Amino acid sequence: METRIERIKKHLHSSSYKLTPQREATVRVLLEHEEDHLSAEDVYLLVKEKSPEIGLATVYRTLELLTELKIVDKINFGDGVSRYDLRQEGAAHFHHHLVCIECGAVDEIQEDLLEDVEAVVEQRWNFKIKDHRLTFHGICYRCQDKDEE
Amino acid sequence: METRIERIKKHLHSSSYKLTPQREATVRVLLEHEEDHLSAEDVYLLVKEKSPEIGLATVYRTLELLTELKIVDKINFGDGVSRYDLRQEGAAHFHHHLVCIECGAVDEIQEDLLEDVEAVVEQRWNFKIKDHRLTFHGICYRCQDKDEE
DNA sequence: TTAATAAATTAAAATGATTGTTATTTAAAA
DNA sequence: TTTTAAATAACAATCATTTTAATTTATTAA
Ligand SMILES: [Zn+2]
Ligand SMILES: [Zn+2]
Ligand SMILES: [Zn+2]
Ligand SMILES: [Zn+2]
């Protein structure tokens, strides 16, 4: 945890940004909820528990900055809000998501899976891929079990 | 064109909805701009040219209805607006997108490409896939040519 | 055909997420 | 220490989308 914060601090410094207390509090919340897919409001409420003086706009600005630096990925599952996902350290690509249309759960796929597809796209469409977003909508294993009862 | 409208009309009827003049005007705009990825506002302005009395809320409701019936797909490229894409008739899956981070162009990939990946996901994650969203972000062929100059 | 009912629409207001503004604070540089 | 720049809080403003209430249109029943 602390070492990851240290690395993020260096990452900010190398782009001449500072890890202010507000930014650190925000990053800590993201680290403590790595499994989740928090909205800006979610992050704000969690940060507020420990640092009640922080403003929502600051959370937004911090998340924007972290997105710019590719420390987090911004993603949208079709409900009206953007969600923020810490990028795995050293991960070449953004991970994929499984969104259950019954219970709303969002599970993650860390494996790449797209290598072959991306090779085809780069060749056939002459498109230089920098990033991707892949989300599957369907029924999660939990809801399949429920349905069988 | 007319036959596609007819089929959409039947599709609505089979779910006991009517193809009102406002809905027809909206569908026509979508058909006339199949290549594009129009926002609700975009659709509204285009519909207004021929049917100035239509309201923005009606366009939103119509697009919502068409999305429910899977006549269009709602998609989000990360700017703050939802965009609406006519589904290819008979297409099993939603097509993929190439978003250029330099010029903003959005190109389409109609080929499936994901068959193998989806088989793996269904098996390994025990997830019943109903739909997907796949978007690549990168440099389009046009901008690559520009960069070489 | 006419009265009653339901569906769809308009226009306006409300909502909710996000962004911009301004004064203030904090940290770095001179 | 004084000066300057960066960051923040509090609030206002904006933008996309949804809701509401009144009206219109189409459908059904008498
Ligand atoms: Zn589920
Ligand atoms: Zn995730
Ligand atoms: Zn381009
Ligand atoms: Zn498309």
Coordinates of C-alpha atoms (C1' of nucleotides) and ligand atoms in Angstrom, one line a residue:
Chain A
M1 CA 0.0 0.0 0.0
E2 CA 2.5 2.6 1.1
T3 CA 4.9 1.6 -1.6
R4 CA 2.2 2.0 -4.2
I5 CA 1.4 5.4 -2.8
E6 CA 5.1 6.2 -3.1
R7 CA 5.2 5.2 -6.7
I8 CA 2.1 7.2 -7.5
K9 CA 3.8 10.2 -5.8
K10 CA 6.8 9.8 -8.0
H11 CA 4.6 9.5 -11.0
L12 CA 2.9 12.8 -10.2
H13 CA 6.3 14.5 -9.5
S14 CA 7.7 13.3 -12.8
S15 CA 4.9 15.4 -14.4
S16 CA 5.5 18.2 -11.9
Y17 CA 2.4 17.7 -9.9
K18 CA 2.3 17.4 -6.2
L19 CA 0.7 14.7 -4.1
T20 CA -1.3 17.0 -1.9
P21 CA -3.1 15.7 1.2
Q22 CA -6.4 15.8 -0.7
R23 CA -4.9 13.9 -3.6
E24 CA -3.4 11.4 -1.3
A25 CA -6.7 10.9 0.5
T26 CA -8.3 10.3 -2.8
V27 CA -5.7 7.8 -4.0
R28 CA -6.0 6.0 -0.7
V29 CA -9.7 5.5 -1.1
L30 CA -9.1 4.2 -4.6
L31 CA -6.5 1.7 -3.3
E32 CA -8.8 0.6 -0.5
H33 CA -11.6 0.0 -2.9
E34 CA -9.7 -1.5 -5.8
E35 CA -12.4 -4.2 -6.4
D36 CA -15.2 -1.6 -6.7
H37 CA -16.0 0.8 -9.5
L38 CA -16.6 4.0 -7.7
S39 CA -18.2 7.1 -9.1
A40 CA -16.8 10.5 -8.3
E41 CA -19.6 11.0 -5.8
D42 CA -18.7 7.6 -4.2
V43 CA -15.1 8.6 -3.9
Y44 CA -16.1 12.0 -2.5
L45 CA -18.2 10.4 0.3
L46 CA -15.5 8.0 1.2
V47 CA -12.8 10.6 1.3
K48 CA -15.0 12.8 3.4
E49 CA -15.2 10.2 6.1
K50 CA -11.5 10.8 6.9
S51 CA -11.1 14.3 5.5
P52 CA -14.4 16.1 5.9
E53 CA -13.1 19.4 4.6
I54 CA -12.5 18.2 1.0
G55 CA -14.7 19.5 -1.8
L56 CA -16.4 17.6 -4.5
A57 CA -14.8 19.7 -7.2
T58 CA -11.4 18.7 -5.9
V59 CA -12.2 15.1 -6.1
Y60 CA -13.3 15.6 -9.7
R61 CA -10.1 17.4 -10.5
T62 CA -8.0 14.8 -8.8
L63 CA -9.7 12.0 -10.7
E64 CA -9.3 13.9 -14.0
L65 CA -5.6 14.3 -13.2
L66 CA -5.1 10.7 -12.3
T67 CA -6.9 9.8 -15.6
E68 CA -4.6 12.0 -17.6
L69 CA -1.6 10.3 -16.0
K70 CA -3.1 6.9 -16.7
I71 CA -3.1 6.0 -13.0
V72 CA -6.8 5.4 -13.2
D73 CA -9.1 4.6 -16.1
K74 CA -12.4 6.3 -16.5
I75 CA -15.2 4.1 -17.6
N76 CA -18.9 4.3 -18.2
F77 CA -21.3 1.4 -17.9
G78 CA -24.3 3.2 -19.3
D79 CA -25.9 4.4 -16.1
G80 CA -25.4 8.2 -16.0
V81 CA -22.1 8.3 -14.2
S82 CA -18.4 7.8 -14.9
R83 CA -16.6 5.4 -12.8
Y84 CA -12.9 5.2 -11.9
D85 CA -10.8 2.1 -11.9
L86 CA -7.2 2.0 -10.7
R87 CA -5.0 0.6 -13.4
Q88 CA -3.0 -2.5 -12.4
E89 CA 0.6 -1.6 -12.0
G90 CA 2.5 -2.7 -15.1
A91 CA -0.6 -3.8 -16.9
A92 CA -0.2 -3.2 -20.6
H93 CA -3.9 -2.8 -21.1
F94 CA -7.1 -1.8 -19.4
H95 CA -8.9 -4.9 -18.0
H96 CA -12.3 -6.0 -19.2
H97 CA -15.7 -6.0 -17.4
L98 CA -18.6 -8.4 -17.0
V99 CA -21.8 -6.4 -16.2
C100 CA -24.7 -8.5 -15.0
I101 CA -28.0 -7.3 -16.4
E102 CA -29.9 -9.0 -13.6
C103 CA -28.1 -8.0 -10.4
G104 CA -25.9 -5.2 -11.7
A105 CA -22.7 -6.8 -10.4
V106 CA -19.5 -5.8 -12.3
D107 CA -16.8 -8.4 -12.4
E108 CA -13.4 -8.0 -13.9
I109 CA -11.3 -9.9 -16.4
Q110 CA -7.6 -9.2 -15.9
E111 CA -6.4 -11.4 -18.7
D112 CA -5.8 -9.6 -22.0
L113 CA -7.7 -12.0 -24.4
L114 CA -7.6 -9.4 -27.1
E115 CA -4.1 -9.9 -28.5
D116 CA -5.2 -11.7 -31.6
V117 CA -8.1 -9.4 -32.2
E118 CA -5.9 -6.3 -31.9
A119 CA -3.4 -7.7 -34.3
V120 CA -6.1 -8.1 -36.9
V121 CA -7.5 -4.7 -36.3
E122 CA -4.1 -3.0 -36.5
Q123 CA -3.4 -4.8 -39.8
R124 CA -6.8 -4.9 -41.6
W125 CA -8.0 -1.4 -40.5
N126 CA -4.6 0.2 -40.3
F127 CA -5.4 1.6 -36.9
K128 CA -2.7 2.1 -34.2
I129 CA -4.3 0.9 -31.0
K130 CA -3.4 2.8 -27.8
D131 CA -6.2 1.6 -25.5
H132 CA -9.4 -0.3 -25.5
R133 CA -12.7 -0.7 -23.7
L134 CA -14.4 -4.1 -23.6
T135 CA -17.5 -4.8 -21.6
F136 CA -19.8 -7.9 -21.8
H137 CA -23.4 -7.6 -20.8
G138 CA -25.1 -10.8 -19.6
I139 CA -25.9 -13.1 -16.7
C140 CA -23.3 -13.6 -14.0
Y141 CA -22.7 -17.0 -12.5
R142 CA -24.5 -16.0 -9.3
C143 CA -27.7 -15.1 -11.1
Q144 CA -27.5 -18.3 -13.3
D145 CA -27.5 -20.3 -10.1
K146 CA -30.4 -18.3 -8.7
D147 CA -32.4 -18.9 -11.9
E148 CA -32.1 -22.6 -11.7
E149 CA -33.7 -22.9 -8.3
Chain B
M1 CA -35.6 2.6 -46.9
E2 CA -39.3 2.3 -47.0
T3 CA -39.1 -1.4 -46.5
R4 CA -36.9 -0.9 -43.4
I5 CA -39.4 1.6 -42.0
E6 CA -42.1 -1.0 -42.6
R7 CA -40.2 -3.6 -40.7
I8 CA -39.5 -1.3 -37.8
K9 CA -43.2 -0.4 -37.8
K10 CA -44.1 -4.1 -37.5
H11 CA -41.5 -4.5 -34.8
L12 CA -43.1 -1.8 -32.8
H13 CA -46.6 -3.2 -33.4
S14 CA -45.5 -6.6 -32.3
S15 CA -44.7 -5.0 -28.9
S16 CA -48.0 -3.0 -29.1
Y17 CA -46.3 0.3 -29.8
K18 CA -47.3 2.6 -32.6
L19 CA -45.1 4.3 -35.1
T20 CA -46.4 7.8 -34.6
P21 CA -45.3 10.6 -36.9
Q22 CA -42.8 11.7 -34.4
R23 CA -41.3 8.3 -34.1
E24 CA -41.2 7.8 -37.8
A25 CA -39.4 11.1 -38.3
T26 CA -36.9 10.1 -35.7
V27 CA -36.3 6.7 -37.3
R28 CA -35.9 8.4 -40.7
V29 CA -33.2 10.6 -39.4
L30 CA -31.4 7.6 -38.0
L31 CA -31.7 5.8 -41.3
E32 CA -30.4 8.8 -43.2
H33 CA -27.4 9.1 -40.9
E34 CA -26.5 5.5 -40.4
E35 CA -22.8 6.2 -40.7
D36 CA -22.9 8.7 -37.9
H37 CA -23.1 8.4 -34.2
L38 CA -25.7 10.9 -33.3
S39 CA -26.5 12.2 -29.8
A40 CA -30.1 12.8 -28.8
E41 CA -29.5 16.5 -29.3
D42 CA -28.1 15.8 -32.8
V43 CA -31.2 13.7 -33.7
Y44 CA -33.5 16.3 -32.3
L45 CA -32.0 19.1 -34.4
L46 CA -32.2 17.0 -37.6
V47 CA -35.8 15.9 -36.9
K48 CA -36.7 19.5 -36.2
E49 CA -35.7 20.5 -39.8
K50 CA -38.6 18.5 -41.2
S51 CA -40.9 18.4 -38.1
P52 CA -40.3 21.6 -36.2
E53 CA -43.0 21.0 -33.7
I54 CA -41.3 17.9 -32.1
G55 CA -40.0 18.2 -28.6
L56 CA -36.6 17.1 -27.3
A57 CA -38.2 14.9 -24.6
T58 CA -40.1 13.0 -27.3
V59 CA -36.8 12.3 -29.1
Y60 CA -35.3 11.0 -25.9
R61 CA -38.4 8.8 -25.2
T62 CA -38.3 7.5 -28.8
L63 CA -34.6 6.7 -28.6
E64 CA -35.2 4.9 -25.3
L65 CA -38.0 2.9 -26.8
L66 CA -35.9 2.0 -29.9
T67 CA -33.1 0.9 -27.5
E68 CA -35.4 -1.3 -25.5
L69 CA -36.6 -3.0 -28.7
K70 CA -33.0 -3.4 -29.8
I71 CA -33.6 -1.4 -33.0
V72 CA -30.8 0.9 -31.9
D73 CA -27.9 0.5 -29.6
K74 CA -26.9 3.2 -27.1
I75 CA -23.2 3.8 -26.8
N76 CA -21.0 6.2 -25.0
F77 CA -17.5 7.2 -26.1
G78 CA -16.5 9.1 -23.0
D79 CA -17.5 12.6 -23.9
G80 CA -20.5 13.4 -21.8
V81 CA -23.2 12.2 -24.2
S82 CA -24.9 9.0 -25.2
R83 CA -25.0 8.2 -28.9
Y84 CA -27.4 6.1 -30.8
D85 CA -26.5 3.6 -33.5
L86 CA -29.0 1.7 -35.7
R87 CA -28.4 -2.0 -35.4
Q88 CA -27.7 -3.8 -38.7
E89 CA -30.7 -5.8 -39.6
G90 CA -30.1 -9.4 -38.7
A91 CA -26.8 -8.7 -37.0
A92 CA -26.2 -11.0 -34.2
H93 CA -24.0 -8.6 -32.3
F94 CA -23.3 -4.9 -31.9
H95 CA -20.5 -3.8 -34.1
H96 CA -17.2 -2.4 -32.8
H97 CA -15.7 1.1 -32.9
L98 CA -12.4 2.7 -33.6
V99 CA -12.1 6.1 -32.0
C100 CA -9.3 8.3 -33.1
I101 CA -7.7 10.2 -30.3
E102 CA -6.2 12.8 -32.7
C103 CA -9.1 13.7 -34.9
G104 CA -12.1 12.3 -33.0
A105 CA -13.3 10.2 -36.0
V106 CA -15.3 7.1 -35.2
D107 CA -15.0 4.2 -37.6
E108 CA -16.9 1.0 -37.5
I109 CA -16.0 -2.7 -37.6
Q110 CA -18.9 -4.8 -38.7
E111 CA -17.1 -8.1 -38.4
D112 CA -17.6 -10.0 -35.2
L113 CA -14.0 -10.8 -34.3
L114 CA -15.0 -11.7 -30.7
E115 CA -16.4 -15.2 -31.3
D116 CA -13.3 -16.9 -29.8
V117 CA -13.0 -14.5 -26.9
E118 CA -16.6 -14.8 -26.0
A119 CA -16.4 -18.6 -26.0
V120 CA -13.5 -18.3 -23.5
V121 CA -15.4 -15.9 -21.3
E122 CA -18.6 -18.0 -21.3
Q123 CA -16.6 -21.0 -20.2
R124 CA -13.9 -19.7 -17.9
W125 CA -16.0 -17.1 -16.2
N126 CA -19.3 -18.9 -16.5
F127 CA -21.0 -15.7 -17.8
K128 CA -23.9 -15.9 -20.2
I129 CA -23.1 -13.2 -22.8
K130 CA -26.1 -11.2 -24.2
D131 CA -24.3 -8.2 -25.6
H132 CA -21.0 -6.5 -25.8
R133 CA -19.3 -3.1 -26.2
L134 CA -15.8 -3.0 -27.8
T135 CA -14.1 0.2 -28.6
F136 CA -10.5 0.8 -29.6
H137 CA -8.8 4.1 -28.9
G138 CA -5.9 5.0 -31.1
I139 CA -4.7 6.7 -34.3
C140 CA -6.8 6.3 -37.4
Y141 CA -5.2 5.7 -40.9
R142 CA -5.9 9.2 -41.9
C143 CA -4.0 10.7 -39.0
Q144 CA -1.1 8.3 -39.4
D145 CA -0.7 9.6 -43.0
K146 CA -0.8 13.1 -41.7
D147 CA 1.9 12.4 -39.1
E148 CA 4.3 11.1 -41.7
E149 CA 4.3 14.4 -43.7
Chain C
dT1 C1' -71.6 8.4 -33.9
dT2 C1' -70.5 9.9 -29.4
dA3 C1' -68.6 9.5 -24.8
dA4 C1' -65.0 7.4 -22.2
dT5 C1' -60.3 5.6 -21.9
dA6 C1' -55.6 5.1 -22.9
dA7 C1' -51.4 6.3 -25.2
dA8 C1' -48.4 9.8 -26.8
dT9 C1' -46.8 14.4 -27.0
dT10 C1' -45.5 19.2 -25.8
dA11 C1' -43.5 22.6 -23.0
dA12 C1' -41.7 23.7 -18.9
dA13 C1' -39.6 22.6 -14.7
dA14 C1' -36.7 19.6 -12.1
dT15 C1' -32.8 16.7 -11.5
dG16 C1' -28.2 15.1 -11.3
dA17 C1' -23.5 14.9 -12.9
dT18 C1' -19.9 17.7 -14.0
dT19 C1' -17.3 22.0 -14.7
dG20 C1' -16.2 26.9 -14.0
dT21 C1' -15.4 31.0 -11.0
dT22 C1' -13.5 33.6 -7.3
dA23 C1' -11.5 34.3 -3.1
dT24 C1' -8.4 32.0 -0.1
dT25 C1' -4.8 29.0 1.4
dT26 C1' -0.6 26.5 0.7
dA27 C1' 3.8 25.7 -1.0
dA28 C1' 7.8 26.9 -3.6
dA29 C1' 11.1 30.4 -5.5
dA30 C1' 13.6 34.6 -5.3
Chain D
dT1 C1' 10.8 37.7 4.1
dT2 C1' 8.5 38.9 -0.1
dT3 C1' 6.8 37.3 -4.3
dT4 C1' 4.8 34.0 -7.3
dA5 C1' 2.5 30.0 -8.7
dA6 C1' -0.3 25.9 -7.7
dA7 C1' -4.1 24.0 -5.4
dT8 C1' -8.3 24.2 -2.9
dA9 C1' -13.2 25.3 -0.9
dA10 C1' -17.4 27.0 -1.5
dC11 C1' -20.5 28.2 -4.5
dA12 C1' -22.5 29.1 -9.0
dA13 C1' -23.3 27.7 -13.6
dT14 C1' -23.9 24.4 -17.2
dC15 C1' -25.2 20.5 -19.8
dA16 C1' -27.6 16.1 -20.6
dT17 C1' -31.4 13.8 -19.3
dT18 C1' -35.8 12.9 -16.8
dT19 C1' -40.1 14.1 -14.8
dT20 C1' -44.5 16.5 -14.5
dA21 C1' -48.8 18.4 -15.8
dA22 C1' -51.7 19.8 -19.3
dT23 C1' -53.1 18.9 -23.9
dT24 C1' -53.7 16.2 -28.1
dT25 C1' -54.5 12.0 -30.6
dA26 C1' -56.0 7.6 -31.2
dT27 C1' -58.7 3.6 -29.6
dT28 C1' -62.5 1.3 -27.5
dA29 C1' -67.2 0.9 -25.6
dA30 C1' -71.8 2.3 -25.4
Ligands
ZN1 ZN -25.9 -11.2 -11.5
ZN2 ZN -12.6 -2.7 -13.4
ZN3 ZN -7.8 10.4 -36.9
ZN4 ZN -21.4 2.5 -34.8

